[in-house]
């Protein structure tokens, strides 16, 4: 994919759900976003079983954008009752991925009432101006992941639970800056 808006995009209309999607063996060059999975409150649906493997990204501004807070006028800190219009994201696997020349390493942004859950990144190498952010997410695992951020922490979390960073590292540490920083 060359100089498009997104390398691979799923959403934003998700009311029927999306299941068991595989993306493999791709090169993204100069796209705004690499992997983009998006929805918002009111659209409902379950997105699960997404597997992305063997991807190379060069000069992709945002390698990963996974959000159920796509165009809402509310804030990610707001919570609403769960109903049929609440989107649910779970069970994603990202492996053997390299991204260089990014503005940020990526982001996961769920809803307070329905966190994005069970995402695994394995053998992923990201070099970006800023690190990866996780907001309203749980059960996110970084296995053999290197995030080299030019400034700030490699991973910034907010309202998260069960984030496994035992196999997350950086080759670009910054004095006085933790590898993982929570803004809770």
PDB file of C-alpha atoms in Angstrom:
ATOM      1  CA  UNK A   1       0.000   0.000   0.000  1.00  0.00           C
ATOM      2  CA  UNK A   2       1.534   3.301  -1.039  1.00  0.00           C
ATOM      3  CA  UNK A   3       0.646   6.763   0.265  1.00  0.00           C
ATOM      4  CA  UNK A   4      -2.996   6.071   1.067  1.00  0.00           C
ATOM      5  CA  UNK A   5      -5.063   7.006   4.077  1.00  0.00           C
ATOM      6  CA  UNK A   6      -4.873   3.558   5.660  1.00  0.00           C
ATOM      7  CA  UNK A   7      -2.975   0.383   4.850  1.00  0.00           C
ATOM      8  CA  UNK A   8      -5.823  -1.856   6.028  1.00  0.00           C
ATOM      9  CA  UNK A   9      -8.954  -0.372   7.618  1.00  0.00           C
ATOM     10  CA  UNK A  10     -11.873  -2.156   9.258  1.00  0.00           C
ATOM     11  CA  UNK A  11     -14.911  -0.025  10.178  1.00  0.00           C
ATOM     12  CA  UNK A  12     -16.358   2.301  11.122  1.00  0.00           C
ATOM     13  CA  UNK A  13     -19.856   0.854  10.598  1.00  0.00           C
ATOM     14  CA  UNK A  14     -19.672  -2.341  12.656  1.00  0.00           C
ATOM     15  CA  UNK A  15     -23.262  -3.143  13.657  1.00  0.00           C
ATOM     16  CA  UNK A  16     -23.099  -6.588  12.017  1.00  0.00           C
ATOM     17  CA  UNK A  17     -19.730  -7.382  13.610  1.00  0.00           C
ATOM     18  CA  UNK A  18     -16.479  -8.518  12.029  1.00  0.00           C
ATOM     19  CA  UNK A  19     -14.895 -11.866  12.865  1.00  0.00           C
ATOM     20  CA  UNK A  20     -11.853 -13.909  11.908  1.00  0.00           C
ATOM     21  CA  UNK A  21      -9.939 -11.559   9.614  1.00  0.00           C
ATOM     22  CA  UNK A  22      -6.316 -12.201   8.620  1.00  0.00           C
ATOM     23  CA  UNK A  23      -3.970  -9.605   7.142  1.00  0.00           C
ATOM     24  CA  UNK A  24      -0.537 -10.935   6.166  1.00  0.00           C
ATOM     25  CA  UNK A  25       2.586 -10.298   4.110  1.00  0.00           C
ATOM     26  CA  UNK A  26       2.078  -6.593   3.346  1.00  0.00           C
ATOM     27  CA  UNK A  27       4.260  -3.520   2.936  1.00  0.00           C
ATOM     28  CA  UNK A  28       2.809  -0.102   3.799  1.00  0.00           C
ATOM     29  CA  UNK A  29       4.789   2.925   2.671  1.00  0.00           C
ATOM     30  CA  UNK A  30       3.787   6.508   3.413  1.00  0.00           C
ATOM     31  CA  UNK A  31       0.214   5.730   4.493  1.00  0.00           C
ATOM     32  CA  UNK A  32      -1.338   7.868   7.225  1.00  0.00           C
ATOM     33  CA  UNK A  33      -2.272   4.795   9.264  1.00  0.00           C
ATOM     34  CA  UNK A  34      -1.088   1.193   8.999  1.00  0.00           C
ATOM     35  CA  UNK A  35      -3.736  -0.979  10.682  1.00  0.00           C
ATOM     36  CA  UNK A  36      -6.913   0.917  11.563  1.00  0.00           C
ATOM     37  CA  UNK A  37      -9.866  -0.679  13.306  1.00  0.00           C
ATOM     38  CA  UNK A  38     -12.535   1.859  14.215  1.00  0.00           C
ATOM     39  CA  UNK A  39     -16.057   2.209  15.541  1.00  0.00           C
ATOM     40  CA  UNK A  40     -17.965   4.324  18.033  1.00  0.00           C
ATOM     41  CA  UNK A  41     -20.784   4.266  20.558  1.00  0.00           C
ATOM     42  CA  UNK A  42     -24.140   3.610  18.918  1.00  0.00           C
ATOM     43  CA  UNK A  43     -22.796   1.356  16.158  1.00  0.00           C
ATOM     44  CA  UNK A  44     -22.607  -1.828  18.224  1.00  0.00           C
ATOM     45  CA  UNK A  45     -21.207  -5.092  16.922  1.00  0.00           C
ATOM     46  CA  UNK A  46     -18.406  -7.386  18.031  1.00  0.00           C
ATOM     47  CA  UNK A  47     -15.019  -7.295  16.320  1.00  0.00           C
ATOM     48  CA  UNK A  48     -12.932 -10.337  17.223  1.00  0.00           C
ATOM     49  CA  UNK A  49     -10.379 -12.754  15.887  1.00  0.00           C
ATOM     50  CA  UNK A  50      -8.267 -10.252  13.937  1.00  0.00           C
ATOM     51  CA  UNK A  51      -4.764 -11.556  13.116  1.00  0.00           C
ATOM     52  CA  UNK A  52      -2.126  -9.358  11.468  1.00  0.00           C
ATOM     53  CA  UNK A  53       1.288 -10.823  10.624  1.00  0.00           C
ATOM     54  CA  UNK A  54       4.425 -10.191   8.592  1.00  0.00           C
ATOM     55  CA  UNK A  55       3.969  -6.473   7.950  1.00  0.00           C
ATOM     56  CA  UNK A  56       6.617  -3.852   7.162  1.00  0.00           C
ATOM     57  CA  UNK A  57       5.704  -0.161   7.543  1.00  0.00           C
ATOM     58  CA  UNK A  58       7.906   2.717   6.407  1.00  0.00           C
ATOM     59  CA  UNK A  59       6.990   6.368   7.055  1.00  0.00           C
ATOM     60  CA  UNK A  60       3.511   5.409   8.281  1.00  0.00           C
ATOM     61  CA  UNK A  61       2.452   8.162  10.685  1.00  0.00           C
ATOM     62  CA  UNK A  62       0.394   5.905  12.980  1.00  0.00           C
ATOM     63  CA  UNK A  63       1.160   2.167  12.632  1.00  0.00           C
ATOM     64  CA  UNK A  64      -1.806   1.051  14.781  1.00  0.00           C
ATOM     65  CA  UNK A  65      -5.074   2.863  15.505  1.00  0.00           C
ATOM     66  CA  UNK A  66      -7.569   0.626  17.276  1.00  0.00           C
ATOM     67  CA  UNK A  67     -10.526   2.586  18.611  1.00  0.00           C
ATOM     68  CA  UNK A  68     -14.139   2.277  19.677  1.00  0.00           C
ATOM     69  CA  UNK A  69     -14.071   6.022  20.281  1.00  0.00           C
ATOM     70  CA  UNK A  70     -13.914   7.085  16.634  1.00  0.00           C
ATOM     71  CA  UNK A  71     -15.913  10.297  16.171  1.00  0.00           C
ATOM     72  CA  UNK A  72     -17.719  10.711  19.473  1.00  0.00           C
ATOM     73  CA  UNK A  73     -18.475  14.156  20.850  1.00  0.00           C
ATOM     74  CA  UNK A  74     -18.031  12.836  24.379  1.00  0.00           C
ATOM     75  CA  UNK A  75     -14.693  12.051  26.026  1.00  0.00           C
ATOM     76  CA  UNK A  76     -12.861   8.718  26.509  1.00  0.00           C
ATOM     77  CA  UNK A  77     -13.259   9.254  30.271  1.00  0.00           C
ATOM     78  CA  UNK A  78     -17.087   9.310  30.000  1.00  0.00           C
ATOM     79  CA  UNK A  79     -19.007   6.123  30.771  1.00  0.00           C
ATOM     80  CA  UNK A  80     -22.430   5.217  29.418  1.00  0.00           C
ATOM     81  CA  UNK A  81     -24.697   2.212  30.033  1.00  0.00           C
ATOM     82  CA  UNK A  82     -23.816  -0.843  27.928  1.00  0.00           C
ATOM     83  CA  UNK A  83     -26.503  -1.625  25.351  1.00  0.00           C
ATOM     84  CA  UNK A  84     -26.844  -3.069  21.835  1.00  0.00           C
ATOM     85  CA  UNK A  85     -25.103   0.010  20.441  1.00  0.00           C
ATOM     86  CA  UNK A  86     -21.929  -0.540  22.483  1.00  0.00           C
ATOM     87  CA  UNK A  87     -19.117  -1.882  20.255  1.00  0.00           C
ATOM     88  CA  UNK A  88     -16.919  -4.660  21.624  1.00  0.00           C
ATOM     89  CA  UNK A  89     -13.352  -5.433  20.452  1.00  0.00           C
ATOM     90  CA  UNK A  90     -11.481  -8.515  21.598  1.00  0.00           C
ATOM     91  CA  UNK A  91      -8.983 -11.207  20.639  1.00  0.00           C
ATOM     92  CA  UNK A  92      -6.550  -9.515  18.251  1.00  0.00           C
ATOM     93  CA  UNK A  93      -3.026 -10.784  17.483  1.00  0.00           C
ATOM     94  CA  UNK A  94      -0.292  -8.709  15.852  1.00  0.00           C
ATOM     95  CA  UNK A  95       2.999 -10.471  15.058  1.00  0.00           C
ATOM     96  CA  UNK A  96       6.208 -10.022  13.094  1.00  0.00           C
ATOM     97  CA  UNK A  97       5.666  -6.333  12.388  1.00  0.00           C
ATOM     98  CA  UNK A  98       8.234  -3.575  11.852  1.00  0.00           C
ATOM     99  CA  UNK A  99       7.481   0.149  11.594  1.00  0.00           C
ATOM    100  CA  UNK A 100      10.013   2.951  11.073  1.00  0.00           C
ATOM    101  CA  UNK A 101       9.547   6.676  10.627  1.00  0.00           C
ATOM    102  CA  UNK A 102       6.252   6.947  12.553  1.00  0.00           C
ATOM    103  CA  UNK A 103       4.888   9.961  14.428  1.00  0.00           C
ATOM    104  CA  UNK A 104       3.652   7.686  17.211  1.00  0.00           C
ATOM    105  CA  UNK A 105       4.005   3.958  17.792  1.00  0.00           C
ATOM    106  CA  UNK A 106       0.242   3.447  17.860  1.00  0.00           C
ATOM    107  CA  UNK A 107      -2.855   3.671  20.018  1.00  0.00           C
ATOM    108  CA  UNK A 108      -5.636   1.624  21.523  1.00  0.00           C
ATOM    109  CA  UNK A 109      -8.627   3.669  22.716  1.00  0.00           C
ATOM    110  CA  UNK A 110     -11.623   1.862  24.134  1.00  0.00           C
ATOM    111  CA  UNK A 111     -14.719   3.019  25.955  1.00  0.00           C
ATOM    112  CA  UNK A 112     -14.817   3.303  29.762  1.00  0.00           C
ATOM    113  CA  UNK A 113     -17.829   0.998  29.872  1.00  0.00           C
ATOM    114  CA  UNK A 114     -16.367  -1.496  27.362  1.00  0.00           C
ATOM    115  CA  UNK A 115     -12.563  -1.630  27.324  1.00  0.00           C
ATOM    116  CA  UNK A 116     -10.822  -3.144  24.316  1.00  0.00           C
ATOM    117  CA  UNK A 117      -9.535  -6.526  25.487  1.00  0.00           C
ATOM    118  CA  UNK A 118      -7.173  -9.395  24.817  1.00  0.00           C
ATOM    119  CA  UNK A 119      -4.709  -7.990  22.307  1.00  0.00           C
ATOM    120  CA  UNK A 120      -1.272  -9.519  21.837  1.00  0.00           C
ATOM    121  CA  UNK A 121       1.697  -7.895  20.133  1.00  0.00           C
ATOM    122  CA  UNK A 122       4.551 -10.341  19.514  1.00  0.00           C
ATOM    123  CA  UNK A 123       7.854  -9.799  17.741  1.00  0.00           C
ATOM    124  CA  UNK A 124       6.978  -6.172  16.946  1.00  0.00           C
ATOM    125  CA  UNK A 125       9.591  -3.435  16.384  1.00  0.00           C
ATOM    126  CA  UNK A 126       8.418   0.200  16.339  1.00  0.00           C
ATOM    127  CA  UNK A 127      10.494   3.369  15.901  1.00  0.00           C
ATOM    128  CA  UNK A 128       8.508   6.578  16.325  1.00  0.00           C
ATOM    129  CA  UNK A 129       8.700  10.161  17.547  1.00  0.00           C
ATOM    130  CA  UNK A 130       6.367   9.227  20.446  1.00  0.00           C
ATOM    131  CA  UNK A 131       5.408   5.967  22.134  1.00  0.00           C
ATOM    132  CA  UNK A 132       2.316   3.770  22.141  1.00  0.00           C
ATOM    133  CA  UNK A 133      -0.822   4.737  24.110  1.00  0.00           C
ATOM    134  CA  UNK A 134      -3.431   2.452  25.662  1.00  0.00           C
ATOM    135  CA  UNK A 135      -6.632   3.982  27.052  1.00  0.00           C
ATOM    136  CA  UNK A 136      -9.585   2.001  28.384  1.00  0.00           C
ATOM    137  CA  UNK A 137      -8.033  -1.370  27.609  1.00  0.00           C
ATOM    138  CA  UNK A 138      -7.355  -4.630  29.425  1.00  0.00           C
ATOM    139  CA  UNK A 139      -5.380  -7.806  28.882  1.00  0.00           C
ATOM    140  CA  UNK A 140      -2.901  -6.269  26.435  1.00  0.00           C
ATOM    141  CA  UNK A 141       0.358  -8.232  26.102  1.00  0.00           C
ATOM    142  CA  UNK A 142       3.655  -7.031  24.671  1.00  0.00           C
ATOM    143  CA  UNK A 143       5.774 -10.125  23.938  1.00  0.00           C
ATOM    144  CA  UNK A 144       9.232  -9.496  22.491  1.00  0.00           C
ATOM    145  CA  UNK A 145       8.260  -5.944  21.563  1.00  0.00           C
ATOM    146  CA  UNK A 146      10.687  -3.058  21.129  1.00  0.00           C
ATOM    147  CA  UNK A 147       9.312   0.480  21.086  1.00  0.00           C
ATOM    148  CA  UNK A 148      11.938   3.131  20.412  1.00  0.00           C
ATOM    149  CA  UNK A 149      10.352   6.527  21.043  1.00  0.00           C
ATOM    150  CA  UNK A 150      12.388   9.649  20.300  1.00  0.00           C
ATOM    151  CA  UNK A 151      10.762  11.320  23.319  1.00  0.00           C
ATOM    152  CA  UNK A 152       8.705  10.228  26.312  1.00  0.00           C
ATOM    153  CA  UNK A 153       7.869   6.731  27.503  1.00  0.00           C
ATOM    154  CA  UNK A 154       7.626   3.742  25.175  1.00  0.00           C
ATOM    155  CA  UNK A 155       4.117   3.044  26.518  1.00  0.00           C
ATOM    156  CA  UNK A 156       1.624   5.431  28.098  1.00  0.00           C
ATOM    157  CA  UNK A 157      -1.436   3.892  29.773  1.00  0.00           C
ATOM    158  CA  UNK A 158      -4.676   5.333  31.126  1.00  0.00           C
ATOM    159  CA  UNK A 159      -7.554   3.393  32.687  1.00  0.00           C
ATOM    160  CA  UNK A 160      -6.052   0.016  31.866  1.00  0.00           C
ATOM    161  CA  UNK A 161      -5.866  -3.366  33.586  1.00  0.00           C
ATOM    162  CA  UNK A 162      -3.754  -6.475  33.099  1.00  0.00           C
ATOM    163  CA  UNK A 163      -1.215  -4.881  30.757  1.00  0.00           C
ATOM    164  CA  UNK A 164       1.699  -7.331  30.384  1.00  0.00           C
ATOM    165  CA  UNK A 165       4.907  -5.404  29.740  1.00  0.00           C
ATOM    166  CA  UNK A 166       7.401  -7.985  31.044  1.00  0.00           C
ATOM    167  CA  UNK A 167       8.747  -8.528  27.508  1.00  0.00           C
ATOM    168  CA  UNK A 168       8.512  -4.898  26.364  1.00  0.00           C
ATOM    169  CA  UNK A 169      11.758  -2.965  26.016  1.00  0.00           C
ATOM    170  CA  UNK A 170      13.360  -0.005  24.345  1.00  0.00           C
ATOM    171  CA  UNK A 171      16.755   0.522  22.764  1.00  0.00           C
ATOM    172  CA  UNK A 172      16.334   4.268  23.172  1.00  0.00           C
ATOM    173  CA  UNK A 173      15.935   4.977  26.915  1.00  0.00           C
ATOM    174  CA  UNK A 174      15.541   8.568  28.136  1.00  0.00           C
ATOM    175  CA  UNK A 175      17.061   9.654  31.432  1.00  0.00           C
ATOM    176  CA  UNK A 176      14.339  10.225  34.022  1.00  0.00           C
ATOM    177  CA  UNK A 177      11.627   8.656  31.852  1.00  0.00           C
ATOM    178  CA  UNK A 178      10.087   5.318  32.720  1.00  0.00           C
ATOM    179  CA  UNK A 179       9.590   2.671  30.035  1.00  0.00           C
ATOM    180  CA  UNK A 180       5.880   2.583  30.925  1.00  0.00           C
ATOM    181  CA  UNK A 181       4.016   5.554  32.344  1.00  0.00           C
ATOM    182  CA  UNK A 182       0.461   5.591  33.668  1.00  0.00           C
ATOM    183  CA  UNK A 183      -1.649   8.736  33.639  1.00  0.00           C
ATOM    184  CA  UNK A 184      -4.368   7.340  35.935  1.00  0.00           C
TER     185      UNK A 184
END
